[in-house]
Each structure stands twice: as structure tokens, then as C-alpha cells.
Amino acid sequence: MTTAPPPPSGGRELSSPPTDGVSNLRFSNHSDHLLVSSWDKSVRLYDASADAIRGEFMHGGAVLDCCFHDDTSGFSASADHTVRRLVFNNNREDILGRHDAPVRCVEYSYATGQVITGSWDKTIKCWDPRGANGQERSLVGTYTQPERVYSLSLVGNRVVVATAGRHVNVYDLRNMSQPEQKRESSLKYQTRCVRCYPNGTGYALSSVEGRVAMEFFDLSETGQSKKYAFKCHRKSESGRDIVYPVNAIAFHPIYGTFATGGCDGYVNVWDGNNKKRLYQYTKYPSSIAALSFSRDGRLLAVASSYTYEEGDKPHEPDAIYVRSVNEVEVKPKPKMLPNPAT
């Protein structure tokens, strides 16, 4: 009796990956569908479990971000300045609206039913996808940011906007007239990624200089005393510290632990509450460009895709890996309490 060979330690590689760099990937909230945006101007919908492409949409420029609306549709943010709605089951798309520069980020708010986009035109925009027949009907509001938008994250009614110049604005989606909080990154170098904690109490923010900051919304002294930052995605070589950008952060939906991916090709899993690294996966062939856990936390999608941090040079082919997640890799370890003196 023959058994199938075990998947390689990096996970199962999806066939038919994008033909250029992966800008983002996201699992659906309803299934193992995986949405992938790429510099090859495409958004692809995969069934990650079946390793099958379920749909593909081409754009007028590189696609810098994508997100799901529901299991049959999603949204994309493109360098051609457009925000598009993609309907998978009948391969239809329409333009929700436009920015004045490449659109870097897109998120869908289940709390408000709006699409939020961030652009290098130094604005975020909110859209109502139900009014997508005309741009005027679908645009809810435009909100000026201090600099180009690099990363966006939502939790509940909050949206966190990270821009160039290390600015971080926190908004309440129910009142966008001004930020609820205006902050500066506590890291000294350019922000790469911001992701809100699933429990809604704060956000993790990563930089190009091998660090992650753990931040909290509560501005009281007690709330702010919990914040900290830590070094990661670094190595020492002949006495020198080599530091890599941290491109991706993904929270585990069950345990609230999180994975980070860096230009060193490694994915690390962290327990933020106990300030410990839980796991490091085997090195991937190229930079980690994006990460996403499936809705039940059983799968982790990893984009191994060169992010041009060292300019144009020969590099490994862009690839997407889907790995099965073991509980031991993501579950926080209980704190060991000292035995009370008898």
C-alpha cells in the first residue's frame, strides 16, 4: 500500500501562482477560499484546500491589495488608481471609485458595510458598495492623511491608518470627521504593516528595521504601560547585526497569537501577552510578502515572494504555500508558576 508523500515542511505549494510579486493574500471568513493580489496586475481566487483557481481578474496596473466582501465577491486596490469590486461566481467587475494616485490598501468593514481604501494620494476614502452604479453614490467620504498611506487595519468600528513619516491615525468609523487618536509610531523607521488585535484592544505595527511594536488604544497610564516593542527577523554574521524588514503580521483567530514574516524568509509565531516566540518555521525560498490564517486557524497561507528590498536581482520564483497549523505552534503556553513554599 502506497501513501502520499508528506507535504514539504514549508507547506503545500499552490500551482499556478502569480507571475510577479505577491502584494497580499487573504483567507475568506466563510471557507478555505484564498484571494491573492499581485504586481502581475491580477487578483486570483483559489480554493486553497483543493489547490484550484476559481477566478482571475486583470487590472490596468499592479494590484497592491485585495480583500473579501463575502465568499462570492471581493475588492481590489490597484496602482491604476482604481478601487474595484470583483464578483467571482459570474466573473463580473465594476469600478467602485478612484483615488488620485495608486491605491495601497483596501478593507471591508463588516460593522458598517463600507469599504475603506488608503492611497499614496494621502487620503483614505470610505465607499458604500451598494451604490456602485456611480462614483458619486458610492463615495461616502474622503479623509486627508498626513502622508501616503502604507497600511490599514480594522477591528469592530475602529480603523488604524499607518502612513509614511511614521504617523498613525486611529478613527471611529461611525464618526470619521477627525481621528479619535493621532499617534506617532514608537519605532524609529518606516512602517511596513499594521494589524489590529482580534480582541480590539490595540494593534501590532512592524517596521523595515526588524522590529514590531505592540500598542494599546487605552490612553490611560495603565493602558500605555502595557506597550512594548521587540526585535525580530535579524541575524548576526561575523559580529554584524543584519536587520530585515518585517512585511507581514497575521493574528491567529482562535488564540490571538500572531505570525510575522520578514525579508529573511522566515515566519515566526509569537505570544504577545507572554512576550515569547512560540515557533519558527523552516526558511522559505524568498522574502515573506504576506501571511493569512484561515477562519478556523487550521491553515496558514504564506507568500514567498521577493519584495525588491535589494533592487532588481535574480531571485527565487514567487510562490504561495498553504501549511497545516499544529496547535503546538500557535497555542500560548501556560505561565509556569513557582511552587509555593511549603
Coordinates of N, CA, C and O in Angstrom, one line a residue, residues 12-18 22-38 42-57 65-75 86 88 250 290-296 298-304 319-323:
R12 N 2.2 23.1 1.5 CA 1.9 22.7 0.2 C 1.9 23.9 -0.7 O 1.3 24.9 -0.5
E13 N 2.7 23.8 -1.9 CA 2.8 24.9 -2.8 C 1.6 24.9 -3.7 O 1.3 23.9 -4.3
L14 N 0.9 26.1 -3.8 CA -0.2 26.2 -4.8 C 0.3 26.2 -6.2 O 1.3 26.8 -6.5
S15 N -0.4 25.4 -7.1 CA 0.0 25.5 -8.5 C -0.6 26.8 -9.1 O -1.5 27.4 -8.5
S16 N -0.1 27.2 -10.2 CA -0.5 28.4 -10.9 C -0.4 29.7 -10.0 O -1.4 30.4 -9.9
P17 N 0.8 30.0 -9.5 CA 0.9 31.2 -8.7 C 0.9 32.4 -9.6 O 1.1 32.3 -10.8
P18 N 0.8 33.6 -9.0 CA 1.0 34.8 -9.9 C 2.4 34.8 -10.5 O 3.3 34.2 -10.1
V22 N 3.8 38.9 -5.1 CA 2.5 38.8 -4.4 C 2.4 40.0 -3.5 O 3.3 40.3 -2.7
S23 N 1.4 40.8 -3.6 CA 1.2 42.0 -2.8 C 0.5 41.7 -1.5 O 0.7 42.3 -0.4
N24 N -0.5 40.8 -1.6 CA -1.2 40.4 -0.4 C -2.0 39.1 -0.7 O -2.2 38.7 -1.9
L25 N -2.4 38.4 0.4 CA -3.3 37.3 0.3 C -4.1 37.2 1.5 O -3.7 37.6 2.6
R26 N -5.4 36.8 1.3 CA -6.3 36.7 2.4 C -7.2 35.5 2.3 O -7.8 35.3 1.2
F27 N -7.5 34.9 3.4 CA -8.5 33.8 3.5 C -9.8 34.4 3.7 O -10.0 35.5 4.3
S28 N -10.8 33.7 3.2 CA -12.2 34.1 3.4 C -12.7 33.9 4.8 O -12.1 33.0 5.5
N29 N -13.7 34.6 5.3 CA -14.3 34.4 6.6 C -15.3 33.2 6.6 O -15.8 32.9 7.6
H30 N -15.5 32.6 5.4 CA -16.6 31.6 5.2 C -16.1 30.2 4.8 O -16.8 29.3 4.9
S31 N -14.9 30.2 4.2 CA -14.4 28.9 3.6 C -12.9 29.0 3.5 O -12.2 29.9 4.0
D32 N -12.3 28.0 2.8 CA -10.8 28.0 2.6 C -10.5 28.7 1.3 O -9.4 28.4 0.7
H33 N -11.4 29.5 0.8 CA -11.0 30.4 -0.4 C -9.9 31.4 0.0 O -10.0 31.9 1.1
L34 N -9.0 31.6 -0.9 CA -7.9 32.5 -0.7 C -7.8 33.5 -1.9 O -7.8 33.1 -3.0
L35 N -7.8 34.8 -1.5 CA -7.8 35.8 -2.5 C -6.3 36.4 -2.5 O -5.7 36.7 -1.5
V36 N -5.8 36.5 -3.8 CA -4.3 36.9 -3.9 C -4.2 38.0 -4.9 O -4.7 37.9 -6.0
S37 N -3.6 39.1 -4.5 CA -3.3 40.2 -5.4 C -1.8 40.2 -5.7 O -1.0 39.8 -4.9
S38 N -1.5 40.7 -7.0 CA -0.1 40.6 -7.4 C 0.3 41.8 -8.3 O -0.6 42.5 -8.9
S42 N -3.0 41.1 -11.5 CA -4.1 40.1 -11.3 C -4.6 40.1 -9.9 O -3.8 40.4 -9.0
V43 N -5.9 39.7 -9.7 CA -6.4 39.2 -8.5 C -6.9 37.7 -8.8 O -7.7 37.6 -9.7
R44 N -6.4 36.8 -8.0 CA -6.8 35.4 -8.3 C -7.5 34.9 -7.0 O -7.1 35.2 -5.9
L45 N -8.6 34.1 -7.3 CA -9.3 33.4 -6.2 C -8.9 31.9 -6.3 O -9.2 31.3 -7.3
Y46 N -8.4 31.4 -5.2 CA -8.0 30.0 -5.1 C -8.9 29.3 -4.1 O -9.4 29.9 -3.1
D47 N -9.2 28.0 -4.4 CA -9.7 27.1 -3.3 C -8.4 26.5 -2.7 O -7.8 25.6 -3.4
A48 N -8.0 27.0 -1.6 CA -6.7 26.6 -1.0 C -6.6 25.1 -0.7 O -5.6 24.4 -0.8
S49 N -7.8 24.5 -0.3 CA -7.8 23.1 0.1 C -7.7 22.2 -1.2 O -7.1 21.1 -1.2
A50 N -8.4 22.6 -2.3 CA -8.4 21.8 -3.5 C -7.3 22.2 -4.4 O -7.1 21.5 -5.5
D51 N -6.5 23.2 -4.1 CA -5.4 23.7 -5.0 C -6.0 24.0 -6.4 O -5.5 23.5 -7.4
A52 N -7.0 24.8 -6.4 CA -7.7 25.1 -7.7 C -7.9 26.6 -7.8 O -8.3 27.2 -6.8
I53 N -7.8 27.2 -9.0 CA -8.1 28.6 -9.3 C -9.6 28.6 -9.6 O -10.1 27.9 -10.5
R54 N -10.3 29.5 -8.9 CA -11.8 29.6 -9.1 C -12.1 30.9 -9.9 O -13.2 31.1 -10.3
G55 N -11.1 31.8 -10.0 CA -11.4 33.0 -10.8 C -10.2 33.9 -10.9 O -9.3 33.7 -10.1
E56 N -10.1 34.7 -11.9 CA -9.0 35.6 -12.1 C -9.5 36.9 -12.7 O -10.3 36.9 -13.6
F57 N -9.0 38.1 -12.2 CA -9.4 39.4 -12.7 C -8.1 40.2 -13.1 O -7.2 40.3 -12.2
D65 N -3.4 45.4 -3.2 CA -4.1 44.9 -2.0 C -5.5 44.3 -2.5 O -6.0 44.6 -3.6
C66 N -6.0 43.4 -1.7 CA -7.3 42.8 -2.0 C -8.0 42.4 -0.7 O -7.3 42.2 0.3
C67 N -9.3 42.3 -0.7 CA -10.0 41.7 0.5 C -11.3 41.1 0.0 O -11.8 41.4 -1.0
F68 N -11.9 40.3 0.9 CA -13.2 39.7 0.6 C -14.3 40.6 1.1 O -14.1 41.4 2.0
H69 N -15.4 40.5 0.4 CA -16.7 41.1 0.8 C -17.5 40.0 1.5 O -17.8 40.1 2.6
D70 N -17.8 39.0 0.7 CA -18.3 37.7 1.2 C -17.6 36.6 0.4 O -16.6 36.9 -0.3
D71 N -18.2 35.4 0.5 CA -17.4 34.3 -0.2 C -17.5 34.3 -1.7 O -16.7 33.7 -2.4
T72 N -18.4 35.2 -2.2 CA -18.5 35.2 -3.7 C -18.0 36.5 -4.3 O -18.1 36.7 -5.5
S73 N -17.6 37.5 -3.5 CA -17.1 38.7 -4.1 C -16.0 39.3 -3.2 O -15.9 39.0 -2.0
G74 N -15.3 40.3 -3.8 CA -14.2 40.9 -3.0 C -13.9 42.3 -3.6 O -14.6 42.8 -4.5
F75 N -12.9 42.9 -3.1 CA -12.5 44.3 -3.6 C -11.0 44.3 -3.8 O -10.2 43.6 -3.2
L86 N -15.1 42.8 -7.3 CA -14.9 41.6 -8.1 C -15.9 40.6 -7.7 O -16.0 40.3 -6.5
F88 N -17.0 36.9 -8.1 CA -16.3 35.7 -8.5 C -17.2 34.7 -9.3 O -16.8 34.2 -10.4
A250 N 0.0 38.5 10.9 CA -1.3 37.9 10.9 C -1.6 37.3 12.2 O -0.8 36.5 12.8
A290 N 3.5 38.3 2.5 CA 2.1 38.3 3.1 C 1.8 37.0 3.8 O 2.4 36.0 3.5
L291 N 0.9 37.1 4.8 CA 0.5 36.0 5.6 C -1.0 36.1 5.9 O -1.5 37.2 6.1
S292 N -1.6 34.9 6.0 CA -3.0 34.9 6.4 C -3.4 33.6 7.0 O -3.1 32.5 6.4
F293 N -4.0 33.6 8.2 CA -4.6 32.4 8.8 C -6.0 32.2 8.2 O -6.8 33.2 8.0
S294 N -6.4 30.9 8.1 CA -7.8 30.6 7.7 C -8.7 30.9 8.9 O -8.3 31.1 10.0
R295 N -10.0 31.0 8.6 CA -11.0 31.4 9.6 C -11.0 30.6 10.9 O -11.3 31.1 11.9
D296 N -10.6 29.3 10.7 CA -10.6 28.5 11.9 C -9.2 28.3 12.4 O -9.0 27.5 13.4
R298 N -6.7 26.7 11.1 CA -6.1 25.4 10.8 C -5.1 25.5 9.7 O -4.2 24.7 9.6
L299 N -5.2 26.6 8.9 CA -4.2 26.8 7.7 C -3.6 28.1 7.8 O -4.2 29.1 8.3
L300 N -2.3 28.2 7.4 CA -1.6 29.4 7.2 C -1.1 29.6 5.8 O -0.4 28.7 5.3
A301 N -1.6 30.6 5.1 CA -1.1 30.9 3.8 C 0.1 31.8 3.8 O 0.1 32.8 4.6
V302 N 1.2 31.5 3.1 CA 2.5 32.2 3.1 C 2.8 32.6 1.7 O 2.9 31.7 0.8
A303 N 3.0 33.9 1.5 CA 3.6 34.3 0.2 C 5.1 34.4 0.3 O 5.6 35.3 1.0
S304 N 5.8 33.5 -0.4 CA 7.2 33.6 -0.5 C 7.5 34.3 -1.8 O 7.4 33.8 -2.9
A319 N 6.0 32.3 -5.0 CA 5.2 31.1 -4.6 C 4.3 31.3 -3.5 O 4.5 32.2 -2.6
I320 N 3.2 30.6 -3.4 CA 2.3 30.6 -2.3 C 2.2 29.2 -1.7 O 2.0 28.2 -2.4
Y321 N 2.5 29.2 -0.4 CA 2.4 27.9 0.4 C 1.2 27.9 1.3 O 0.9 29.0 1.9
V322 N 0.6 26.8 1.4 CA -0.5 26.6 2.4 C -0.1 25.5 3.4 O 0.1 24.4 2.9
R323 N 0.1 25.9 4.6 CA 0.6 24.9 5.6 C -0.5 24.6 6.6 O -1.3 25.5 7.0

